[in-house]
Amino acid sequence: MDFNPKRKTSNLILLIASFVIVSLILWNTNSFFRKFKEEERLKMEIWATAQSEFQQSSEDTDLGNLHLKVFQNNTSTPMILVNKDGSVRTNNMSSAKVEDSLYIQRKIKKFQNENTPISIDQQGEHLATLYYGNSEVLNKLKYYPIALLLIIFLFGAVLFFFFKTNKASEQNKLWAGMAKETAHQIGTPLSSLLGWNELLKTESINPEITREIEKDISRLETITERFSKIGSSPVLERHDIVSETKEAFEYLKVRSSKLIHFDFESKATSTMVLLNHSLYHWTIENLVKNGIDAMKGKGNIGISILSDGKYVHIQVSDSGHGIPKSDFQTIFSPGFTSKKRGWGLGLSLVKRIVEEYHNGKIKVLSSNKNGTIMQVSLKVLDQV
């Protein structure tokens, strides 16, 4: 979330300025369109006047070159002249269709919608009616604002996705850097602990103590390995998803409160998938711990595994308070958390591990006041 007021103000100013510029361009285009249309109307009225005088003139009357110029200069505006006797003349229209009466009627209706017909009269006598449409230039100009808006929209979309991708890339680099630095910082005291534990073994103390220390050291090594792999492509190997899931689940079971009932069920037999052992265990632990937090440390946690032949589905269920449907997608966003003391990184890391590193899918399968079911889907390898 951006809490910088100066940045928000500058973004608002930029948005308003863009809106004003686009509005001015559209207004100016519309004004130019109306002016051009008025000029075409004036040109058609001059043509109609010339046509009226031409029809009323006798063969001996010399009209000069003006009428001829008027008729010859109109090469862009399509028109239909309907004389009082019903005969029809066309100009600037397809010569192959002018004999088609239905085509002419459709064009007349279209021209009437585009422009008001001009009545050609002489000394109170109606001679003809001129129907004319928009010229090719005017039609192109009419669609110019739409094309302009489309270009602006596409340009804005490109900028939006560029900055969004750039921001996501910077965030990924930041999280990867923090994870690797954390792994590096843990590594130093971890090496020291290994040395101290070996020294303790030479002393006359209870061997059970050093064995428990070794377990904790092994756990720290696993955590260090997980953090060191964030930001780099992990090695994926063939593993049985059923045994891997059960192993991770059992590890949490023996280290959790006795108030939590754990249940593991697999409808799939040994199923091979490509996965990274360390990161997959981290995924299961995160999902289970999220479920425990949702139940406030008391309730039922279950894992079910089933396969449809193409994908194997690992469903982690809890009896917690549930997730609002509006948050089904948001919960995977970095920084989103419903906890008072949460960083909002757990599920975003899970999503990245499943979808980016393992080419799988994760989603909220269902959620209500009685609990939530999260589903991880991984592609099944062909059995050899």
Tab-separated table of C-alpha atoms in Angstrom:
chain	number	residue	atom	x	y	z
A	1	MET	CA	0.000	0.000	0.000
A	2	ASP	CA	1.366	3.434	-0.933
A	3	PHE	CA	1.312	5.882	1.990
A	4	ASN	CA	3.301	8.648	0.255
A	5	PRO	CA	0.923	11.682	-0.020
A	6	LYS	CA	3.181	13.518	-2.510
A	7	ARG	CA	3.145	10.546	-4.863
A	8	LYS	CA	-0.635	10.247	-4.561
A	9	THR	CA	-1.027	13.969	-5.338
A	10	SER	CA	1.241	13.756	-8.395
A	11	ASN	CA	-0.660	10.692	-9.657
A	12	LEU	CA	-3.960	12.566	-9.222
A	13	ILE	CA	-2.618	15.623	-11.076
A	14	LEU	CA	-1.350	13.387	-13.894
A	15	LEU	CA	-4.735	11.660	-14.131
A	16	ILE	CA	-6.639	14.970	-14.236
A	17	ALA	CA	-4.217	16.433	-16.814
A	18	SER	CA	-4.621	13.350	-19.026
A	19	PHE	CA	-8.414	13.603	-18.788
A	20	VAL	CA	-8.341	17.315	-19.689
A	21	ILE	CA	-6.028	16.716	-22.683
A	22	VAL	CA	-8.161	13.872	-24.031
A	23	SER	CA	-11.334	15.954	-23.529
A	24	LEU	CA	-9.821	18.907	-25.425
A	25	ILE	CA	-8.736	16.655	-28.304
A	26	LEU	CA	-12.209	15.103	-28.553
A	27	TRP	CA	-13.926	18.502	-28.334
A	28	ASN	CA	-11.648	19.962	-31.008
A	29	THR	CA	-12.200	16.938	-33.264
A	30	ASN	CA	-15.962	17.197	-32.834
A	31	SER	CA	-15.877	20.919	-33.632
A	32	PHE	CA	-13.821	20.278	-36.752
A	33	PHE	CA	-16.267	17.522	-37.778
A	34	ARG	CA	-19.280	19.853	-37.453
A	35	LYS	CA	-17.529	22.628	-39.374
A	36	PHE	CA	-16.519	20.264	-42.165
A	37	LYS	CA	-20.099	18.944	-42.310
A	38	GLU	CA	-21.449	22.503	-42.627
A	39	GLU	CA	-19.054	23.174	-45.495
A	40	GLU	CA	-20.212	20.029	-47.264
A	41	ARG	CA	-23.816	21.156	-46.767
A	42	LEU	CA	-22.995	24.525	-48.339
A	43	LYS	CA	-21.286	22.764	-51.260
A	44	MET	CA	-24.393	20.601	-51.831
A	45	GLU	CA	-26.679	23.648	-51.701
A	46	ILE	CA	-24.531	25.344	-54.366
A	47	TRP	CA	-24.693	22.158	-56.440
A	48	ALA	CA	-28.499	22.057	-56.015
A	49	THR	CA	-28.821	25.698	-57.093
A	50	ALA	CA	-26.675	25.061	-60.159
A	51	GLN	CA	-28.771	21.990	-60.962
A	52	SER	CA	-31.994	23.991	-60.626
A	53	GLU	CA	-30.797	26.664	-63.040
A	54	PHE	CA	-29.484	24.018	-65.423
A	55	GLN	CA	-32.863	22.218	-65.551
A	56	GLN	CA	-34.790	25.462	-66.143
A	57	SER	CA	-32.490	26.772	-68.847
A	58	SER	CA	-33.298	26.362	-72.531
A	59	GLU	CA	-30.960	24.870	-75.063
A	60	ASP	CA	-30.122	28.339	-76.392
A	61	THR	CA	-29.180	29.755	-72.980
A	62	ASP	CA	-25.452	30.160	-72.383
A	63	LEU	CA	-24.810	29.366	-68.692
A	64	GLY	CA	-21.055	29.820	-68.938
A	65	ASN	CA	-18.394	27.714	-67.229
A	66	LEU	CA	-19.562	28.234	-63.631
A	67	HIS	CA	-22.178	25.480	-63.663
A	68	LEU	CA	-19.787	23.082	-65.334
A	69	LYS	CA	-17.140	23.794	-62.667
A	70	VAL	CA	-19.663	23.169	-59.879
A	71	PHE	CA	-20.696	19.809	-61.364
A	72	GLN	CA	-17.131	18.698	-62.097
A	73	ASN	CA	-15.671	19.655	-58.700
A	74	ASN	CA	-18.038	17.412	-56.736
A	75	THR	CA	-16.067	14.145	-56.872
A	76	SER	CA	-16.223	12.955	-53.258
A	77	THR	CA	-19.769	13.318	-51.906
A	78	PRO	CA	-22.144	10.477	-52.879
A	79	MET	CA	-25.561	11.745	-53.944
A	80	ILE	CA	-28.904	10.654	-55.379
A	81	LEU	CA	-31.067	13.104	-57.330
A	82	VAL	CA	-34.741	12.115	-57.493
A	83	ASN	CA	-36.604	14.179	-60.141
A	84	LYS	CA	-40.293	15.062	-59.868
A	85	ASP	CA	-41.107	12.448	-62.490
A	86	GLY	CA	-39.493	9.742	-60.311
A	87	SER	CA	-36.360	9.316	-62.394
A	88	VAL	CA	-33.133	8.883	-60.480
A	89	ARG	CA	-29.611	10.142	-61.078
A	90	THR	CA	-26.576	9.227	-59.006
A	91	ASN	CA	-23.121	10.654	-58.607
A	92	ASN	CA	-19.976	9.303	-56.903
A	93	MET	CA	-21.587	5.916	-56.339
A	94	SER	CA	-20.899	2.395	-57.569
A	95	SER	CA	-22.029	2.238	-61.201
A	96	ALA	CA	-22.638	-1.520	-60.892
A	97	LYS	CA	-25.501	-1.029	-58.404
A	98	VAL	CA	-27.238	2.129	-59.569
A	99	GLU	CA	-29.746	0.043	-61.550
A	100	ASP	CA	-30.786	-1.833	-58.394
A	101	SER	CA	-33.894	-0.045	-57.055
A	102	LEU	CA	-33.671	-1.711	-53.611
A	103	TYR	CA	-30.075	-0.592	-53.299
A	104	ILE	CA	-31.076	2.969	-54.201
A	105	GLN	CA	-33.898	2.950	-51.601
A	106	ARG	CA	-31.535	1.731	-48.881
A	107	LYS	CA	-29.045	4.427	-49.781
A	108	ILE	CA	-31.751	7.124	-49.727
A	109	LYS	CA	-32.734	6.088	-46.185
A	110	LYS	CA	-29.108	6.068	-45.112
A	111	PHE	CA	-28.474	9.520	-46.632
A	112	GLN	CA	-31.607	10.882	-44.914
A	113	ASN	CA	-30.185	9.767	-41.550
A	114	GLU	CA	-26.845	11.383	-42.275
A	115	ASN	CA	-28.019	14.684	-43.821
A	116	THR	CA	-31.268	16.564	-44.372
A	117	PRO	CA	-32.339	16.247	-48.051
A	118	ILE	CA	-32.233	19.407	-50.181
A	119	SER	CA	-35.382	20.305	-52.093
A	120	ILE	CA	-34.666	21.827	-55.525
A	121	ASP	CA	-37.376	24.349	-56.399
A	122	GLN	CA	-37.702	27.013	-59.051
A	123	GLN	CA	-40.366	29.758	-58.924
A	124	GLY	CA	-42.460	27.721	-56.483
A	125	GLU	CA	-42.306	24.561	-58.557
A	126	HIS	CA	-40.681	21.451	-57.083
A	127	LEU	CA	-38.153	20.067	-59.528
A	128	ALA	CA	-36.217	17.385	-57.600
A	129	THR	CA	-34.908	16.216	-54.201
A	130	LEU	CA	-31.208	15.812	-53.534
A	131	TYR	CA	-30.123	13.119	-51.077
A	132	TYR	CA	-26.463	13.082	-50.166
A	133	GLY	CA	-24.263	11.182	-47.746
A	134	ASN	CA	-21.027	11.910	-45.959
A	135	SER	CA	-17.889	11.992	-48.035
A	136	GLU	CA	-15.107	9.496	-47.459
A	137	VAL	CA	-13.035	12.133	-45.634
A	138	LEU	CA	-15.955	12.972	-43.340
A	139	ASN	CA	-16.581	9.308	-42.562
A	140	LYS	CA	-12.939	8.808	-41.628
A	141	LEU	CA	-13.035	11.919	-39.476
A	142	LYS	CA	-16.146	10.600	-37.704
A	143	TYR	CA	-14.256	7.519	-36.509
A	144	TYR	CA	-11.103	9.442	-35.639
A	145	PRO	CA	-12.082	10.061	-31.957
A	146	ILE	CA	-12.772	6.332	-31.490
A	147	ALA	CA	-9.387	5.449	-32.987
A	148	LEU	CA	-7.746	8.108	-30.815
A	149	LEU	CA	-9.376	6.774	-27.646
A	150	LEU	CA	-8.327	3.238	-28.588
A	151	ILE	CA	-4.725	4.340	-29.107
A	152	ILE	CA	-4.725	6.202	-25.774
A	153	PHE	CA	-6.255	3.178	-24.026
A	154	LEU	CA	-3.668	0.799	-25.511
A	155	PHE	CA	-0.842	3.183	-24.637
A	156	GLY	CA	-2.156	3.480	-21.078
A	157	ALA	CA	-2.512	-0.298	-20.790
A	158	VAL	CA	1.069	-0.798	-21.977
A	159	LEU	CA	2.335	1.725	-19.427
A	160	PHE	CA	0.233	0.163	-16.661
A	161	PHE	CA	1.491	-3.369	-17.319
A	162	PHE	CA	5.058	-2.107	-17.721
A	163	PHE	CA	5.070	-0.342	-14.350
A	164	LYS	CA	3.179	-3.209	-12.705
A	165	THR	CA	5.661	-5.777	-14.025
A	166	ASN	CA	8.577	-3.543	-13.129
A	167	LYS	CA	7.235	-3.083	-9.594
A	168	ALA	CA	6.637	-6.810	-9.182
A	169	SER	CA	10.160	-7.490	-10.425
A	170	GLU	CA	11.610	-5.037	-7.900
A	171	GLN	CA	9.562	-6.642	-5.105
A	172	ASN	CA	10.729	-10.094	-6.141
A	173	LYS	CA	14.346	-8.950	-6.095
A	174	LEU	CA	13.831	-7.382	-2.673
A	175	TRP	CA	12.240	-10.513	-1.184
A	176	ALA	CA	14.868	-12.746	-2.794
A	177	GLY	CA	17.653	-10.522	-1.456
A	178	MET	CA	16.165	-10.507	2.048
A	179	ALA	CA	15.725	-14.301	1.965
A	180	LYS	CA	19.318	-14.934	0.844
A	181	GLU	CA	20.652	-12.463	3.407
A	182	THR	CA	18.619	-14.210	6.122
A	183	ALA	CA	20.057	-17.561	5.046
A	184	HIS	CA	23.553	-16.063	5.147
A	185	GLN	CA	23.018	-14.584	8.619
A	186	ILE	CA	21.667	-17.871	9.989
A	187	GLY	CA	24.591	-19.773	8.494
A	188	THR	CA	27.224	-18.142	10.739
A	189	PRO	CA	25.751	-19.039	14.174
A	190	LEU	CA	24.645	-22.404	12.750
A	191	SER	CA	28.252	-23.360	12.016
A	192	SER	CA	29.167	-22.316	15.520
A	193	LEU	CA	26.359	-24.445	16.997
A	194	LEU	CA	27.626	-27.473	15.102
A	195	GLY	CA	31.054	-26.990	16.643
A	196	TRP	CA	29.697	-26.511	20.136
A	197	ASN	CA	27.531	-29.620	19.835
A	198	GLU	CA	30.525	-31.717	18.800
A	199	LEU	CA	32.395	-30.351	21.804
A	200	LEU	CA	29.501	-31.269	24.111
A	201	LYS	CA	29.637	-34.850	22.877
A	202	THR	CA	33.136	-35.171	24.344
A	203	GLU	CA	31.857	-34.095	27.766
A	204	SER	CA	30.207	-36.352	30.304
A	205	ILE	CA	26.621	-35.237	29.684
A	206	ASN	CA	23.378	-36.983	28.818
A	207	PRO	CA	23.566	-38.070	25.109
A	208	GLU	CA	19.858	-37.280	24.768
A	209	ILE	CA	20.706	-33.586	25.090
A	210	THR	CA	23.102	-33.576	22.134
A	211	ARG	CA	20.640	-35.614	20.046
A	212	GLU	CA	17.920	-32.990	20.631
A	213	ILE	CA	20.388	-30.232	19.780
A	214	GLU	CA	21.201	-32.055	16.545
A	215	LYS	CA	17.502	-32.148	15.675
A	216	ASP	CA	17.226	-28.385	16.127
A	217	ILE	CA	20.417	-27.823	14.134
A	218	SER	CA	19.016	-29.993	11.337
A	219	ARG	CA	15.841	-27.937	11.432
A	220	LEU	CA	17.818	-24.698	11.157
A	221	GLU	CA	19.741	-26.135	8.216
A	222	THR	CA	16.442	-26.930	6.488
A	223	ILE	CA	15.202	-23.371	7.062
A	224	THR	CA	18.481	-21.946	5.756
A	225	GLU	CA	18.220	-24.110	2.643
A	226	ARG	CA	14.662	-22.915	2.014
A	227	PHE	CA	15.558	-19.237	2.248
A	228	SER	CA	18.642	-19.673	0.071
A	229	LYS	CA	16.476	-21.077	-2.755
A	230	ILE	CA	14.132	-18.084	-2.919
A	231	GLY	CA	14.870	-16.113	-6.094
A	232	SER	CA	16.636	-18.962	-7.883
A	233	SER	CA	15.288	-21.935	-9.789
A	234	PRO	CA	15.200	-24.972	-7.467
A	235	VAL	CA	16.125	-28.467	-8.608
A	236	LEU	CA	13.028	-30.627	-9.101
A	237	GLU	CA	13.317	-34.387	-8.654
A	238	ARG	CA	10.979	-37.369	-8.836
A	239	HIS	CA	9.260	-37.908	-5.500
A	240	ASP	CA	6.258	-39.813	-4.213
A	241	ILE	CA	3.811	-37.034	-3.336
A	242	VAL	CA	1.956	-39.256	-0.845
A	243	SER	CA	5.020	-40.102	1.255
A	244	GLU	CA	6.413	-36.554	1.033
A	245	THR	CA	3.123	-35.032	2.189
A	246	LYS	CA	2.752	-37.523	5.012
A	247	GLU	CA	6.314	-36.894	6.182
A	248	ALA	CA	5.759	-33.128	6.354
A	249	PHE	CA	2.371	-33.616	8.023
A	250	GLU	CA	3.734	-36.013	10.668
A	251	TYR	CA	6.568	-33.626	11.500
A	252	LEU	CA	4.031	-30.919	12.369
A	253	LYS	CA	1.764	-33.358	14.199
A	254	VAL	CA	4.328	-34.319	16.850
A	255	ARG	CA	5.293	-30.670	17.404
A	256	SER	CA	1.816	-29.195	17.706
A	257	SER	CA	-0.631	-28.797	20.566
A	258	LYS	CA	-2.541	-31.827	21.826
A	259	LEU	CA	-5.702	-29.718	21.365
A	260	ILE	CA	-5.396	-30.186	17.606
A	261	HIS	CA	-6.665	-33.360	15.973
A	262	PHE	CA	-4.654	-34.353	12.887
A	263	ASP	CA	-6.118	-36.552	10.175
A	264	PHE	CA	-4.322	-37.832	7.061
A	265	GLU	CA	-6.107	-39.646	4.233
A	266	SER	CA	-4.901	-40.589	0.755
A	267	LYS	CA	-7.186	-41.976	-1.919
A	268	ALA	CA	-4.168	-42.107	-4.230
A	269	THR	CA	-1.491	-44.755	-4.025
A	270	SER	CA	2.181	-43.985	-4.652
A	271	THR	CA	2.089	-41.082	-7.124
A	272	MET	CA	5.249	-39.630	-8.647
A	273	VAL	CA	5.620	-35.907	-9.303
A	274	LEU	CA	8.462	-33.476	-9.901
A	275	LEU	CA	9.107	-31.415	-6.790
A	276	ASN	CA	11.735	-29.908	-4.558
A	277	HIS	CA	11.695	-31.729	-1.222
A	278	SER	CA	12.567	-28.738	0.949
A	279	LEU	CA	10.248	-26.211	-0.686
A	280	TYR	CA	7.306	-28.618	-0.846
A	281	HIS	CA	7.597	-29.367	2.875
A	282	TRP	CA	7.646	-25.602	3.457
A	283	THR	CA	4.403	-25.313	1.494
A	284	ILE	CA	2.633	-27.968	3.571
A	285	GLU	CA	3.905	-26.441	6.812
A	286	ASN	CA	2.664	-22.979	5.836
A	287	LEU	CA	-0.791	-24.250	4.902
A	288	VAL	CA	-1.114	-26.319	8.071
A	289	LYS	CA	0.137	-23.485	10.308
A	290	ASN	CA	-2.301	-21.076	8.661
A	291	GLY	CA	-5.088	-23.510	9.439
A	292	ILE	CA	-3.930	-23.800	13.079
A	293	ASP	CA	-3.883	-19.985	13.376
A	294	ALA	CA	-7.411	-19.792	11.916
A	295	MET	CA	-8.585	-22.270	14.585
A	296	LYS	CA	-6.729	-20.327	17.313
A	297	GLY	CA	-4.802	-23.440	18.277
A	298	LYS	CA	-7.753	-25.769	18.786
A	299	GLY	CA	-9.688	-27.873	16.256
A	300	ASN	CA	-9.255	-30.303	13.364
A	301	ILE	CA	-6.573	-30.273	10.674
A	302	GLY	CA	-6.751	-32.730	7.812
A	303	ILE	CA	-4.945	-33.562	4.586
A	304	SER	CA	-6.562	-35.533	1.782
A	305	ILE	CA	-4.791	-36.649	-1.384
A	306	LEU	CA	-6.646	-37.687	-4.522
A	307	SER	CA	-5.704	-38.027	-8.178
A	308	ASP	CA	-7.606	-37.738	-11.437
A	309	GLY	CA	-4.804	-39.359	-13.439
A	310	LYS	CA	-3.444	-36.089	-14.806
A	311	TYR	CA	-3.161	-34.067	-11.606
A	312	VAL	CA	-2.775	-35.018	-7.971
A	313	HIS	CA	-4.712	-32.778	-5.572
A	314	ILE	CA	-3.533	-32.157	-2.008
A	315	GLN	CA	-6.352	-30.687	0.090
A	316	VAL	CA	-5.518	-29.093	3.441
A	317	SER	CA	-8.628	-28.527	5.588
A	318	ASP	CA	-9.178	-26.820	8.940
A	319	SER	CA	-12.114	-26.072	11.211
A	320	GLY	CA	-11.302	-22.379	11.544
A	321	HIS	CA	-13.438	-19.269	11.085
A	322	GLY	CA	-13.252	-19.313	7.264
A	323	ILE	CA	-12.218	-16.806	4.604
A	324	PRO	CA	-14.593	-14.261	2.988
A	325	LYS	CA	-15.217	-15.124	-0.666
A	326	SER	CA	-14.033	-11.650	-1.683
A	327	ASP	CA	-10.580	-12.507	-0.272
A	328	PHE	CA	-10.110	-15.833	-2.094
A	329	GLN	CA	-7.580	-14.258	-4.486
A	330	THR	CA	-6.331	-11.445	-2.245
A	331	ILE	CA	-4.950	-13.767	0.433
A	332	PHE	CA	-2.141	-14.784	-1.952
A	333	SER	CA	-1.006	-11.166	-2.457
A	334	PRO	CA	2.216	-10.088	-0.680
A	335	GLY	CA	1.444	-8.077	2.443
A	336	PHE	CA	-2.139	-9.305	2.878
A	337	THR	CA	-2.810	-10.681	6.361
A	338	SER	CA	-5.712	-10.983	8.778
A	339	LYS	CA	-3.377	-11.389	11.738
A	340	LYS	CA	-2.448	-8.527	14.044
A	341	ARG	CA	1.215	-9.525	13.959
A	342	GLY	CA	1.527	-10.952	10.468
A	343	TRP	CA	3.723	-9.902	7.551
A	344	GLY	CA	1.435	-11.412	4.918
A	345	LEU	CA	4.211	-13.397	3.233
A	346	GLY	CA	3.283	-17.030	3.995
A	347	LEU	CA	0.615	-17.649	1.357
A	348	SER	CA	2.342	-15.454	-1.232
A	349	LEU	CA	5.464	-17.634	-0.844
A	350	VAL	CA	3.311	-20.769	-1.055
A	351	LYS	CA	1.735	-19.510	-4.294
A	352	ARG	CA	5.146	-18.755	-5.739
A	353	ILE	CA	6.550	-22.167	-4.745
A	354	VAL	CA	3.553	-24.036	-6.194
A	355	GLU	CA	2.896	-22.051	-9.370
A	356	GLU	CA	6.274	-20.627	-10.399
A	357	TYR	CA	8.652	-23.320	-9.169
A	358	HIS	CA	6.462	-26.424	-9.598
A	359	ASN	CA	4.104	-25.296	-12.419
A	360	GLY	CA	1.178	-26.280	-10.234
A	361	LYS	CA	-1.974	-24.562	-9.033
A	362	ILE	CA	-3.223	-23.436	-5.644
A	363	LYS	CA	-6.628	-22.104	-4.715
A	364	VAL	CA	-9.211	-21.838	-1.969
A	365	LEU	CA	-11.411	-24.819	-2.779
A	366	SER	CA	-14.122	-23.855	-0.288
A	367	SER	CA	-14.531	-21.783	2.849
A	368	ASN	CA	-17.305	-20.992	5.305
A	369	LYS	CA	-17.815	-20.492	9.035
A	370	ASN	CA	-17.136	-24.213	9.596
A	371	GLY	CA	-13.694	-24.171	8.016
A	372	THR	CA	-11.549	-23.833	4.906
A	373	ILE	CA	-10.120	-26.223	2.333
A	374	MET	CA	-7.001	-25.173	0.412
A	375	GLN	CA	-6.065	-27.221	-2.651
A	376	VAL	CA	-2.646	-27.684	-4.228
A	377	SER	CA	-2.604	-29.409	-7.634
A	378	LEU	CA	0.549	-30.850	-9.203
A	379	LYS	CA	0.978	-32.640	-12.513
A	380	VAL	CA	1.405	-36.410	-12.250
A	381	LEU	CA	4.433	-37.921	-13.970
A	382	ASP	CA	3.905	-40.751	-16.408
A	383	GLN	CA	4.448	-44.030	-14.584
A	384	VAL	CA	7.551	-45.843	-15.786
